[in-house]
Amino acid sequence: MALFARNSPGLKQNRRPPEVEAVDTAFYVVAGSLVLLAVWVVATANSFVRARNKVDESWSGMDVQLKRRHDLVPNLVEAVKGYAQHERETLTAVTEARGEAIAATEPEGVARAEAKLTTALGGIRAVAEQYPQLRASENFQQLEAQLTQLENEIQAARRIYNANVQAYNTRIQIFPNSLIAGRSFQPRRYFELDSPADRAVPAVSFS
Amino acid sequence: MRAARWAHFSRRLHGRAVVYGLLAGAALGIAAGAAWHDSMGALAVGAMVTLAILLFEWKQAEEDAEGEFFTSFAPSIGLDYVVGGSVPPITPLLSAGDTQLCKNVMEGPLFGAQGGPTCTFAQYEFHVTQADGKGRTQNVPHHFTICALEVPGALPVFHGVFLRRRPQIRVGWLWDDWLKRVHAEEVDLESTDFEERYELRASRDQDRVVLGELFSPSFIVWLAEHPLRPGFECKAGELVVFIPGHEGSAAELTLLFEATREITRRVMAAVGAGHYFSAAGHTMR
């Protein structure tokens, strides 16, 4: 009976006017758009969080490598001290630079302190050149090899960090993502070396 | 290799076998035409026999060219070309699918004159037999170029590390997830570039400290920037480095071989660290 009733001409009389149907359609379109917008906002905000976590994660990775280098420095200083007691100035500079590097917390400060430590360690290498016995020492050779390996790891970790920062900054700065990022997601700074030795362009002479 | 294939094909076309085959095809065509009283049927039989001979010869020329290429290529990287062979089905890739096959196999020490573990460099494929609802089966091949070797001391340290290119498409008959039967968890590393390119999984009992030693920042950067994007699996002492597809270019094969050397060096260094942690009483979990 219900089926007959549904198909009966009387049903047509119960149909809502076209204006009401148009309002209904508009409501569904607006509601659907709002739901899609909400989904997009949530997904975008989550992607910001993921990208920011990657930046923090890569900073921790670099921190591990830097700490390893800090731990190696006292051994290196001790090894040099045994052979080159007169190079107190260089060794003090390394020890001070290490202290500053350990104390640094902000990325900019860490970059400055690490660049200073790198320069100071370069001084130790220069000292070693003047002492053949030190250079020939197996302990010093091992420590220097470890230091070189650690410096390679630090370079690689720095590249990973900077790549992550670039990806994160791009993500939060492009439009319309920047509307969602607002003030909650601030751009991060790159970890750049300030060491003049790293920036120096080698002079090539063809004469 | 393409030029060599054409040269072999051209040479084979001038051979006696092809002439006799074509004559036999012509005779068969005439006989079929006489039997059916149909000149078009005779032409069709003749054309089919000719086509079959050409296809057969093309396939043979391809095999000859491959053999010639690998015979001259293998010594350039310090290996011997042994044509056929097999690799132990230890890692998930090497035991994937229903059947496995190796061709153009080269063997020898990984580090040439310096020695090192013996490696098997080969074109590998596994076949998956798929059945449709009507009782018919379809054999789907999946091709890879691999370099497999046993890493000394890796057995107790690496319980299961699986790295592969991050698949773009995970559906359809062309994709077979050979890691789906492995109880391995996805591991996140700190590099966004690496994550975009690779999928890293490790077995649940894999020591994460040793894994961290292996995937050092320099190794992550090296992998993320490598033009071949090689994957590798390390399980039960076996290491297999691979790229998808049957690679036939000398430059790419050399690059893959060099990548295998570098990955092996890294794994061996991590194995050393693993034994150090083990001796220091670190729990291998």
Tab-separated table of C-alpha atoms in Angstrom:
chain	number	residue	atom	x	y	z
A	1	MET	CA	0.000	0.000	0.000
A	2	ALA	CA	2.843	2.300	0.887
A	3	LEU	CA	4.405	1.743	-2.515
A	4	PHE	CA	1.153	2.725	-4.192
A	5	ALA	CA	0.908	5.750	-1.964
A	6	ARG	CA	4.421	6.846	-2.901
A	7	ASN	CA	3.637	6.614	-6.600
A	8	SER	CA	0.253	8.182	-6.301
A	9	PRO	CA	-0.392	11.651	-7.773
A	10	GLY	CA	-1.135	12.914	-4.277
A	11	LEU	CA	2.617	12.855	-3.511
A	12	LYS	CA	3.270	15.542	-6.069
A	13	GLN	CA	1.072	17.854	-4.059
A	14	ASN	CA	3.422	17.302	-1.035
A	15	ARG	CA	6.561	18.309	-2.930
A	16	ARG	CA	8.299	21.350	-1.522
A	17	PRO	CA	8.398	24.510	-3.589
A	18	PRO	CA	11.430	25.020	-5.909
A	19	GLU	CA	12.716	27.945	-3.771
A	20	VAL	CA	12.948	25.699	-0.704
A	21	GLU	CA	14.746	22.996	-2.727
A	22	ALA	CA	17.214	25.591	-4.025
A	23	VAL	CA	17.936	26.701	-0.447
A	24	ASP	CA	18.438	23.048	0.552
A	25	THR	CA	20.869	22.486	-2.319
A	26	ALA	CA	22.802	25.642	-1.427
A	27	PHE	CA	22.957	24.466	2.203
A	28	TYR	CA	24.407	21.105	1.195
A	29	VAL	CA	26.953	22.752	-1.128
A	30	VAL	CA	28.088	25.174	1.593
A	31	ALA	CA	28.182	22.450	4.258
A	32	GLY	CA	30.141	20.132	1.938
A	33	SER	CA	32.612	22.923	1.115
A	34	LEU	CA	33.085	23.684	4.811
A	35	VAL	CA	33.758	20.020	5.581
A	36	LEU	CA	36.319	19.864	2.734
A	37	LEU	CA	37.913	23.074	3.979
A	38	ALA	CA	38.122	21.694	7.516
A	39	VAL	CA	39.719	18.477	6.250
A	40	TRP	CA	42.253	20.488	4.246
A	41	VAL	CA	43.074	22.727	7.227
A	42	VAL	CA	43.627	19.734	9.512
A	43	ALA	CA	45.725	17.885	6.913
A	44	THR	CA	47.847	20.960	6.208
A	45	ALA	CA	48.388	21.731	9.896
A	46	ASN	CA	49.388	18.091	10.480
A	47	SER	CA	51.864	18.269	7.603
A	48	PHE	CA	53.411	21.368	9.242
A	49	VAL	CA	53.794	19.464	12.502
A	50	ARG	CA	55.380	16.513	10.691
A	51	ALA	CA	57.820	18.809	8.861
A	52	ARG	CA	58.690	20.659	12.084
A	53	ASN	CA	59.293	17.362	13.883
A	54	LYS	CA	61.668	16.335	11.081
A	55	VAL	CA	63.597	19.578	11.609
A	56	ASP	CA	63.839	18.919	15.362
A	57	GLU	CA	64.788	15.299	14.732
A	58	SER	CA	67.584	16.273	12.345
A	59	TRP	CA	68.807	18.875	14.845
A	60	SER	CA	69.063	16.105	17.461
A	61	GLY	CA	70.969	13.976	14.929
A	62	MET	CA	73.449	16.779	14.433
A	63	ASP	CA	73.685	17.363	18.164
A	64	VAL	CA	74.723	13.729	18.638
A	65	GLN	CA	77.569	14.128	16.139
A	66	LEU	CA	78.670	17.433	17.679
A	67	LYS	CA	78.720	15.864	21.155
A	68	ARG	CA	80.866	13.039	19.805
A	69	ARG	CA	83.324	15.602	18.571
A	70	HIS	CA	83.274	17.387	21.931
A	71	ASP	CA	84.071	14.056	23.620
A	72	LEU	CA	86.980	13.453	21.279
A	73	VAL	CA	88.654	16.813	21.830
A	74	PRO	CA	90.113	16.138	25.359
A	75	ASN	CA	91.753	12.924	24.088
A	76	LEU	CA	93.212	14.811	21.162
A	77	VAL	CA	94.531	17.579	23.424
A	78	GLU	CA	96.093	15.005	25.748
A	79	ALA	CA	97.735	13.221	22.826
A	80	VAL	CA	99.232	16.491	21.543
A	81	LYS	CA	100.275	17.609	25.030
A	82	GLY	CA	102.515	14.577	25.369
A	83	TYR	CA	104.588	15.580	22.353
A	84	ALA	CA	104.180	19.351	22.073
A	85	GLN	CA	104.170	20.873	25.531
A	86	HIS	CA	105.236	24.274	24.197
A	87	GLU	CA	102.057	24.703	22.176
A	88	ARG	CA	100.051	25.711	25.226
A	89	GLU	CA	98.344	28.593	23.435
A	90	THR	CA	96.878	26.360	20.720
A	91	LEU	CA	95.746	23.754	23.225
A	92	THR	CA	94.127	26.375	25.445
A	93	ALA	CA	92.308	27.818	22.444
A	94	VAL	CA	90.934	24.341	21.617
A	95	THR	CA	89.848	23.720	25.192
A	96	GLU	CA	88.141	27.126	25.410
A	97	ALA	CA	86.431	26.637	22.046
A	98	ARG	CA	85.176	23.240	23.213
A	99	GLY	CA	83.776	24.809	26.383
A	100	GLU	CA	81.942	27.452	24.361
A	101	ALA	CA	80.598	24.813	21.963
A	102	ILE	CA	79.243	22.723	24.841
A	103	ALA	CA	77.635	25.772	26.444
A	104	ALA	CA	75.961	27.014	23.226
A	105	THR	CA	72.255	26.216	22.889
A	106	GLU	CA	70.608	28.277	20.129
A	107	PRO	CA	71.350	27.152	16.532
A	108	GLU	CA	73.081	30.451	15.716
A	109	GLY	CA	75.261	30.307	18.813
A	110	VAL	CA	76.023	26.626	18.205
A	111	ALA	CA	77.033	27.389	14.606
A	112	ARG	CA	79.378	30.176	15.748
A	113	ALA	CA	80.919	28.114	18.551
A	114	GLU	CA	81.348	25.026	16.349
A	115	ALA	CA	83.013	27.093	13.633
A	116	LYS	CA	85.413	28.419	16.268
A	117	LEU	CA	86.127	24.866	17.464
A	118	THR	CA	86.758	23.741	13.873
A	119	THR	CA	89.266	26.553	13.423
A	120	ALA	CA	90.958	25.693	16.727
A	121	LEU	CA	91.195	22.021	15.732
A	122	GLY	CA	92.796	23.170	12.487
A	123	GLY	CA	95.464	24.744	14.724
A	124	ILE	CA	96.136	21.339	16.304
A	125	ARG	CA	96.608	19.830	12.865
A	126	ALA	CA	99.058	22.585	12.015
A	127	VAL	CA	100.945	21.880	15.241
A	128	ALA	CA	101.106	18.178	14.405
A	129	GLU	CA	102.825	19.050	11.127
A	130	GLN	CA	105.715	20.513	13.128
A	131	TYR	CA	106.171	17.410	15.319
A	132	PRO	CA	106.987	14.290	13.243
A	133	GLN	CA	106.942	12.066	16.341
A	134	LEU	CA	103.419	13.215	17.160
A	135	ARG	CA	102.318	12.675	13.558
A	136	ALA	CA	103.795	9.172	13.617
A	137	SER	CA	102.058	8.279	16.895
A	138	GLU	CA	99.462	5.567	16.371
A	139	ASN	CA	97.167	7.069	19.004
A	140	PHE	CA	97.225	10.488	17.315
A	141	GLN	CA	96.618	8.955	13.895
A	142	GLN	CA	93.591	7.074	15.211
A	143	LEU	CA	92.201	10.186	16.879
A	144	GLU	CA	92.740	12.264	13.753
A	145	ALA	CA	91.009	9.618	11.611
A	146	GLN	CA	88.078	9.629	14.060
A	147	LEU	CA	87.965	13.405	13.966
A	148	THR	CA	87.928	13.450	10.155
A	149	GLN	CA	85.127	10.878	10.116
A	150	LEU	CA	83.149	12.860	12.685
A	151	GLU	CA	83.581	16.057	10.705
A	152	ASN	CA	82.208	14.262	7.628
A	153	GLU	CA	79.237	13.101	9.684
A	154	ILE	CA	78.681	16.639	10.990
A	155	GLN	CA	78.727	17.985	7.438
A	156	ALA	CA	76.201	15.353	6.357
A	157	ALA	CA	73.995	16.003	9.403
A	158	ARG	CA	74.125	19.731	8.648
A	159	ARG	CA	72.984	19.093	5.072
A	160	ILE	CA	70.099	16.952	6.283
A	161	TYR	CA	69.084	19.642	8.790
A	162	ASN	CA	69.251	22.437	6.204
A	163	ALA	CA	67.274	20.372	3.671
A	164	ASN	CA	64.597	19.732	6.308
A	165	VAL	CA	64.500	23.416	7.246
A	166	GLN	CA	64.104	24.360	3.591
A	167	ALA	CA	61.240	21.870	3.136
A	168	TYR	CA	59.534	23.110	6.330
A	169	ASN	CA	59.977	26.816	5.536
A	170	THR	CA	58.665	26.364	1.998
A	171	ARG	CA	55.681	24.457	3.280
A	172	ILE	CA	54.643	27.111	5.796
A	173	GLN	CA	55.410	30.122	3.591
A	174	ILE	CA	53.621	29.248	0.354
A	175	PHE	CA	50.106	30.555	-0.146
A	176	PRO	CA	47.506	29.516	1.088
A	177	ASN	CA	49.468	27.435	3.631
A	178	SER	CA	50.786	30.666	5.132
A	179	LEU	CA	47.223	31.516	6.262
A	180	ILE	CA	47.100	28.386	8.387
A	181	ALA	CA	50.701	28.621	9.585
A	182	GLY	CA	50.056	32.072	11.075
A	183	ARG	CA	52.199	32.633	14.130
A	184	SER	CA	52.116	29.061	15.387
A	185	PHE	CA	54.636	27.887	12.834
A	186	GLN	CA	57.624	30.186	12.554
A	187	PRO	CA	60.325	29.711	9.907
A	188	ARG	CA	63.542	28.102	11.127
A	189	ARG	CA	67.046	29.362	10.410
A	190	TYR	CA	69.614	27.400	8.466
A	191	PHE	CA	72.700	26.055	10.195
A	192	GLU	CA	75.445	27.914	8.356
A	193	LEU	CA	79.150	27.791	8.956
A	194	ASP	CA	80.805	31.083	9.741
A	195	SER	CA	84.314	29.713	9.500
A	196	PRO	CA	86.316	31.825	7.005
A	197	ALA	CA	88.315	28.714	6.069
A	198	ASP	CA	85.132	26.980	4.883
A	199	ARG	CA	84.057	29.951	2.810
A	200	ALA	CA	87.456	30.591	1.259
A	201	VAL	CA	87.651	29.921	-2.493
A	202	PRO	CA	90.911	28.201	-3.381
A	203	ALA	CA	93.038	30.264	-5.752
A	204	VAL	CA	93.890	28.328	-8.900
A	205	SER	CA	96.820	29.443	-10.992
A	206	PHE	CA	97.305	28.143	-14.521
A	207	SER	CA	100.606	29.903	-15.061
B	1	MET	CA	73.875	-3.574	-26.298
B	2	ARG	CA	71.181	-2.575	-28.821
B	3	ALA	CA	73.731	-2.108	-31.631
B	4	ALA	CA	75.271	-5.482	-30.814
B	5	ARG	CA	71.806	-7.066	-30.931
B	6	TRP	CA	71.173	-5.703	-34.441
B	7	ALA	CA	74.620	-6.890	-35.572
B	8	HIS	CA	73.912	-10.389	-34.283
B	9	PHE	CA	70.449	-10.365	-35.845
B	10	SER	CA	71.842	-9.290	-39.196
B	11	ARG	CA	74.523	-11.987	-39.048
B	12	ARG	CA	71.975	-14.650	-38.129
B	13	LEU	CA	69.717	-13.631	-41.032
B	14	HIS	CA	72.529	-14.461	-43.397
B	15	GLY	CA	72.990	-17.901	-41.838
B	16	ARG	CA	72.001	-21.194	-43.398
B	17	ALA	CA	69.384	-21.990	-40.758
B	18	VAL	CA	67.308	-18.962	-41.721
B	19	VAL	CA	67.551	-19.755	-45.473
B	20	TYR	CA	66.496	-23.360	-44.877
B	21	GLY	CA	63.746	-22.189	-42.555
B	22	LEU	CA	62.394	-19.739	-45.114
B	23	LEU	CA	62.527	-22.400	-47.850
B	24	ALA	CA	60.692	-24.810	-45.567
B	25	GLY	CA	58.126	-22.083	-44.864
B	26	ALA	CA	57.627	-21.482	-48.569
B	27	ALA	CA	57.227	-25.224	-49.202
B	28	LEU	CA	54.762	-25.489	-46.340
B	29	GLY	CA	52.838	-22.519	-47.714
B	30	ILE	CA	52.639	-24.070	-51.196
B	31	ALA	CA	51.571	-27.391	-49.718
B	32	ALA	CA	48.902	-25.683	-47.601
B	33	GLY	CA	47.693	-23.675	-50.629
B	34	ALA	CA	47.481	-26.828	-52.745
B	35	ALA	CA	45.622	-28.684	-50.004
B	36	TRP	CA	43.148	-25.888	-49.328
B	37	HIS	CA	42.914	-24.612	-52.946
B	38	ASP	CA	43.437	-21.158	-51.478
B	39	SER	CA	46.249	-18.814	-52.511
B	40	MET	CA	45.601	-16.453	-49.560
B	41	GLY	CA	45.915	-19.359	-47.108
B	42	ALA	CA	49.242	-20.277	-48.728
B	43	LEU	CA	50.456	-16.690	-48.306
B	44	ALA	CA	49.272	-16.597	-44.694
B	45	VAL	CA	51.081	-19.857	-43.806
B	46	GLY	CA	54.251	-18.578	-45.521
B	47	ALA	CA	54.040	-15.241	-43.668
B	48	MET	CA	53.467	-16.942	-40.313
B	49	VAL	CA	56.439	-19.256	-40.745
B	50	THR	CA	58.641	-16.289	-41.784
B	51	LEU	CA	57.483	-14.265	-38.792
B	52	ALA	CA	58.129	-17.167	-36.416
B	53	ILE	CA	61.647	-17.600	-37.814
B	54	LEU	CA	62.374	-13.870	-37.513
B	55	LEU	CA	61.110	-13.764	-33.911
B	56	PHE	CA	63.155	-16.820	-33.000
B	57	GLU	CA	66.270	-15.337	-34.580
B	58	TRP	CA	65.690	-11.983	-32.858
B	59	LYS	CA	65.455	-13.736	-29.498
B	60	GLN	CA	68.625	-15.689	-30.226
B	61	ALA	CA	70.421	-12.497	-31.332
B	62	GLU	CA	69.356	-10.871	-28.064
B	63	GLU	CA	70.839	-13.741	-26.044
B	64	ASP	CA	74.047	-13.675	-28.123
B	65	ALA	CA	74.416	-9.919	-27.618
B	66	GLU	CA	73.793	-10.251	-23.872
B	67	GLY	CA	76.327	-13.058	-23.597
B	68	GLU	CA	78.901	-11.060	-25.550
B	69	PHE	CA	78.269	-7.945	-23.458
B	70	PHE	CA	78.530	-9.668	-20.085
B	71	THR	CA	81.560	-11.718	-21.163
B	72	SER	CA	83.457	-8.506	-21.872
B	73	PHE	CA	81.922	-6.514	-18.988
B	74	ALA	CA	82.535	-8.966	-16.107
B	75	PRO	CA	86.389	-8.727	-16.174
B	76	SER	CA	86.185	-4.921	-16.138
B	77	ILE	CA	84.847	-5.097	-12.556
B	78	GLY	CA	86.978	-8.081	-11.566
B	79	LEU	CA	84.285	-10.759	-11.887
B	80	ASP	CA	83.834	-13.930	-13.962
B	81	TYR	CA	80.837	-14.423	-16.220
B	82	VAL	CA	79.262	-17.741	-15.278
B	83	VAL	CA	76.036	-17.328	-17.351
B	84	GLY	CA	73.559	-19.092	-15.031
B	85	GLY	CA	73.336	-19.660	-11.315
B	86	SER	CA	71.243	-19.063	-8.259
B	87	VAL	CA	71.256	-17.059	-5.069
B	88	PRO	CA	70.206	-18.458	-1.692
B	89	PRO	CA	66.590	-17.468	-0.937
B	90	ILE	CA	67.479	-15.862	2.400
B	91	THR	CA	66.246	-12.293	2.152
B	92	PRO	CA	62.603	-11.421	1.329
B	93	LEU	CA	63.463	-10.274	-2.208
B	94	LEU	CA	65.442	-13.415	-2.996
B	95	SER	CA	62.586	-15.629	-1.815
B	96	ALA	CA	59.747	-13.545	-3.259
B	97	GLY	CA	57.092	-14.850	-5.620
B	98	ASP	CA	56.419	-18.433	-6.661
B	99	THR	CA	59.584	-19.013	-8.687
B	100	GLN	CA	62.954	-17.242	-8.841
B	101	LEU	CA	65.460	-17.089	-11.657
B	102	CYS	CA	68.933	-15.638	-12.192
B	103	LYS	CA	70.535	-14.955	-15.550
B	104	ASN	CA	73.696	-13.290	-16.802
B	105	VAL	CA	75.382	-14.200	-13.547
B	106	MET	CA	78.827	-12.830	-12.703
B	107	GLU	CA	80.803	-13.946	-9.678
B	108	GLY	CA	84.008	-12.971	-7.939
B	109	PRO	CA	85.552	-11.047	-5.047
B	110	LEU	CA	83.723	-7.811	-4.280
B	111	PHE	CA	86.862	-5.735	-3.806
B	112	GLY	CA	88.773	-7.143	-6.789
B	113	ALA	CA	92.470	-7.743	-6.101
B	114	GLN	CA	91.964	-6.737	-2.456
B	115	GLY	CA	89.689	-9.763	-2.038
B	116	GLY	CA	86.716	-9.438	0.286
B	117	PRO	CA	83.565	-11.549	0.238
B	118	THR	CA	82.564	-13.316	-2.974
B	119	CYS	CA	79.579	-11.690	-4.618
B	120	THR	CA	77.000	-12.765	-7.169
B	121	PHE	CA	76.049	-10.002	-9.584
B	122	ALA	CA	73.068	-10.999	-11.722
B	123	GLN	CA	69.844	-10.161	-13.457
B	124	TYR	CA	67.246	-11.595	-11.135
B	125	GLU	CA	63.538	-12.115	-11.522
B	126	PHE	CA	60.783	-13.609	-9.457
B	127	HIS	CA	57.495	-14.744	-10.930
B	128	VAL	CA	54.122	-14.470	-9.308
B	129	THR	CA	51.393	-16.804	-10.503
B	130	GLN	CA	48.053	-15.064	-10.363
B	131	ALA	CA	44.757	-16.864	-10.871
B	132	ASP	CA	41.648	-15.182	-12.197
B	133	GLY	CA	38.185	-16.301	-11.203
B	134	LYS	CA	37.792	-18.471	-14.324
B	135	GLY	CA	40.520	-20.948	-13.418
B	136	ARG	CA	43.136	-19.385	-15.679
B	137	THR	CA	46.552	-18.432	-14.337
B	138	GLN	CA	48.868	-15.638	-15.322
B	139	ASN	CA	52.613	-15.551	-14.691
B	140	VAL	CA	53.778	-12.032	-13.796
B	141	PRO	CA	57.563	-11.474	-13.792
B	142	HIS	CA	59.281	-8.842	-11.603
B	143	HIS	CA	62.778	-7.901	-12.750
B	144	PHE	CA	65.739	-6.692	-10.702
B	145	THR	CA	69.482	-6.345	-11.042
B	146	ILE	CA	71.115	-7.614	-7.874
B	147	CYS	CA	74.451	-8.065	-6.193
B	148	ALA	CA	74.322	-10.591	-3.356
B	149	LEU	CA	77.010	-11.590	-0.889
B	150	GLU	CA	77.564	-12.939	2.591
B	151	VAL	CA	78.890	-10.326	5.011
B	152	PRO	CA	81.207	-11.869	7.609
B	153	GLY	CA	79.969	-11.389	11.157
B	154	ALA	CA	76.645	-9.817	10.127
B	155	LEU	CA	74.536	-12.801	11.193
B	156	PRO	CA	74.131	-11.903	14.897
B	157	VAL	CA	74.041	-8.142	14.301
B	158	PHE	CA	71.550	-7.631	11.480
B	159	HIS	CA	68.375	-9.614	11.995
B	160	GLY	CA	66.481	-7.888	9.230
B	161	VAL	CA	67.031	-4.520	7.540
B	162	PHE	CA	65.078	-3.834	4.364
B	163	LEU	CA	65.536	-0.698	2.309
B	164	ARG	CA	63.862	-0.113	-1.032
B	165	ARG	CA	62.686	2.737	-3.210
B	166	ARG	CA	59.435	4.151	-1.945
B	167	PRO	CA	56.838	2.650	-4.273
B	168	GLN	CA	54.725	5.212	-6.115
B	169	ILE	CA	51.993	2.738	-7.021
B	170	ARG	CA	50.997	0.035	-4.589
B	171	VAL	CA	48.100	-1.496	-6.485
B	172	GLY	CA	47.663	-3.480	-9.682
B	173	TRP	CA	49.252	-6.597	-11.051
B	174	LEU	CA	52.591	-4.864	-11.729
B	175	TRP	CA	53.166	-4.333	-7.993
B	176	ASP	CA	54.033	-7.157	-5.653
B	177	ASP	CA	54.892	-6.275	-2.075
B	178	TRP	CA	57.542	-8.857	-1.327
B	179	LEU	CA	57.887	-7.494	2.234
B	180	LYS	CA	54.267	-8.146	3.172
B	181	ARG	CA	55.082	-11.554	4.633
B	182	VAL	CA	57.933	-10.151	6.720
B	183	HIS	CA	57.222	-8.977	10.260
B	184	ALA	CA	59.041	-5.683	9.885
B	185	GLU	CA	58.264	-2.211	11.148
B	186	GLU	CA	58.734	0.965	9.168
B	187	VAL	CA	61.592	3.057	10.524
B	188	ASP	CA	61.606	6.848	10.247
B	189	LEU	CA	64.899	8.608	9.709
B	190	GLU	CA	65.545	12.307	10.164
B	191	SER	CA	65.920	13.251	6.490
B	192	THR	CA	62.869	14.436	4.525
B	193	ASP	CA	64.656	13.787	1.204
B	194	PHE	CA	65.484	10.253	2.256
B	195	GLU	CA	61.907	9.608	3.380
B	196	GLU	CA	60.571	10.766	0.021
B	197	ARG	CA	62.848	8.406	-1.875
B	198	TYR	CA	63.093	5.343	0.346
B	199	GLU	CA	61.112	3.050	2.552
B	200	LEU	CA	63.121	1.555	5.412
B	201	ARG	CA	61.850	-1.359	7.441
B	202	ALA	CA	63.511	-3.359	10.180
B	203	SER	CA	62.545	-6.595	11.871
B	204	ARG	CA	61.155	-6.191	15.366
B	205	ASP	CA	64.157	-7.839	17.005
B	206	GLN	CA	66.620	-5.601	15.162
B	207	ASP	CA	68.867	-3.597	17.483
B	208	ARG	CA	67.976	0.051	16.857
B	209	VAL	CA	71.364	1.308	18.110
B	210	VAL	CA	73.188	-0.740	15.481
B	211	LEU	CA	70.654	0.454	12.920
B	212	GLY	CA	71.489	4.028	13.931
B	213	GLU	CA	75.201	3.263	13.517
B	214	LEU	CA	74.550	1.976	9.994
B	215	PHE	CA	72.291	4.829	8.938
B	216	SER	CA	74.686	7.587	9.929
B	217	PRO	CA	74.056	11.073	8.467
B	218	SER	CA	76.704	10.584	5.777
B	219	PHE	CA	75.112	7.281	4.675
B	220	ILE	CA	71.644	8.841	4.599
B	221	VAL	CA	72.901	11.695	2.413
B	222	TRP	CA	74.815	9.265	0.190
B	223	LEU	CA	71.707	7.122	-0.355
B	224	ALA	CA	69.376	10.092	-0.858
B	225	GLU	CA	71.653	11.571	-3.520
B	226	HIS	CA	72.628	8.353	-5.309
B	227	PRO	CA	71.464	8.469	-8.952
B	228	LEU	CA	70.402	4.792	-8.968
B	229	ARG	CA	68.554	4.918	-5.640
B	230	PRO	CA	69.738	1.390	-4.770
B	231	GLY	CA	67.856	-0.638	-2.201
B	232	PHE	CA	69.319	-3.349	-0.020
B	233	GLU	CA	68.315	-6.115	2.326
B	234	CYS	CA	70.452	-7.569	5.078
B	235	LYS	CA	69.255	-10.651	6.860
B	236	ALA	CA	70.902	-13.723	8.369
B	237	GLY	CA	74.334	-12.605	7.206
B	238	GLU	CA	73.235	-12.151	3.594
B	239	LEU	CA	73.346	-8.742	1.941
B	240	VAL	CA	71.641	-8.069	-1.363
B	241	VAL	CA	71.844	-4.712	-3.102
B	242	PHE	CA	69.342	-4.170	-5.899
B	243	ILE	CA	67.692	-1.859	-8.378
B	244	PRO	CA	64.473	-2.589	-10.260
B	245	GLY	CA	64.724	-3.761	-13.873
B	246	HIS	CA	67.282	-5.788	-15.818
B	247	GLU	CA	70.080	-3.278	-16.214
B	248	GLY	CA	72.055	-3.627	-19.430
B	249	SER	CA	74.208	-0.520	-19.497
B	250	ALA	CA	77.878	-0.836	-18.517
B	251	ALA	CA	77.864	2.568	-16.801
B	252	GLU	CA	74.810	1.781	-14.658
B	253	LEU	CA	76.066	-1.706	-13.803
B	254	THR	CA	79.417	-0.283	-12.716
B	255	LEU	CA	77.601	2.299	-10.620
B	256	LEU	CA	75.535	-0.427	-8.962
B	257	PHE	CA	78.655	-2.494	-8.290
B	258	GLU	CA	80.366	0.519	-6.725
B	259	ALA	CA	77.236	1.147	-4.654
B	260	THR	CA	77.384	-2.467	-3.430
B	261	ARG	CA	80.982	-1.961	-2.354
B	262	GLU	CA	80.102	1.186	-0.425
B	263	ILE	CA	77.049	-0.389	1.233
B	264	THR	CA	79.115	-3.461	2.170
B	265	ARG	CA	81.804	-1.228	3.715
B	266	ARG	CA	79.121	0.550	5.745
B	267	VAL	CA	77.504	-2.717	6.842
B	268	MET	CA	80.882	-4.176	7.832
B	269	ALA	CA	81.697	-1.055	9.872
B	270	ALA	CA	78.314	-1.292	11.608
B	271	VAL	CA	78.917	-5.008	12.215
B	272	GLY	CA	82.144	-4.039	14.003
B	273	ALA	CA	80.232	-1.528	16.110
B	274	GLY	CA	77.540	-4.149	16.771
B	275	HIS	CA	80.093	-6.615	18.104
B	276	TYR	CA	81.556	-3.819	20.231
B	277	PHE	CA	78.133	-3.075	21.772
B	278	SER	CA	77.567	-6.781	22.247
B	279	ALA	CA	80.915	-7.209	24.040
B	280	ALA	CA	80.113	-4.164	26.206
B	281	GLY	CA	76.960	-5.900	27.415
B	282	HIS	CA	74.490	-3.877	25.348
B	283	THR	CA	71.206	-5.678	24.911
B	284	MET	CA	70.713	-6.630	21.268
B	285	ARG	CA	67.105	-5.470	21.141
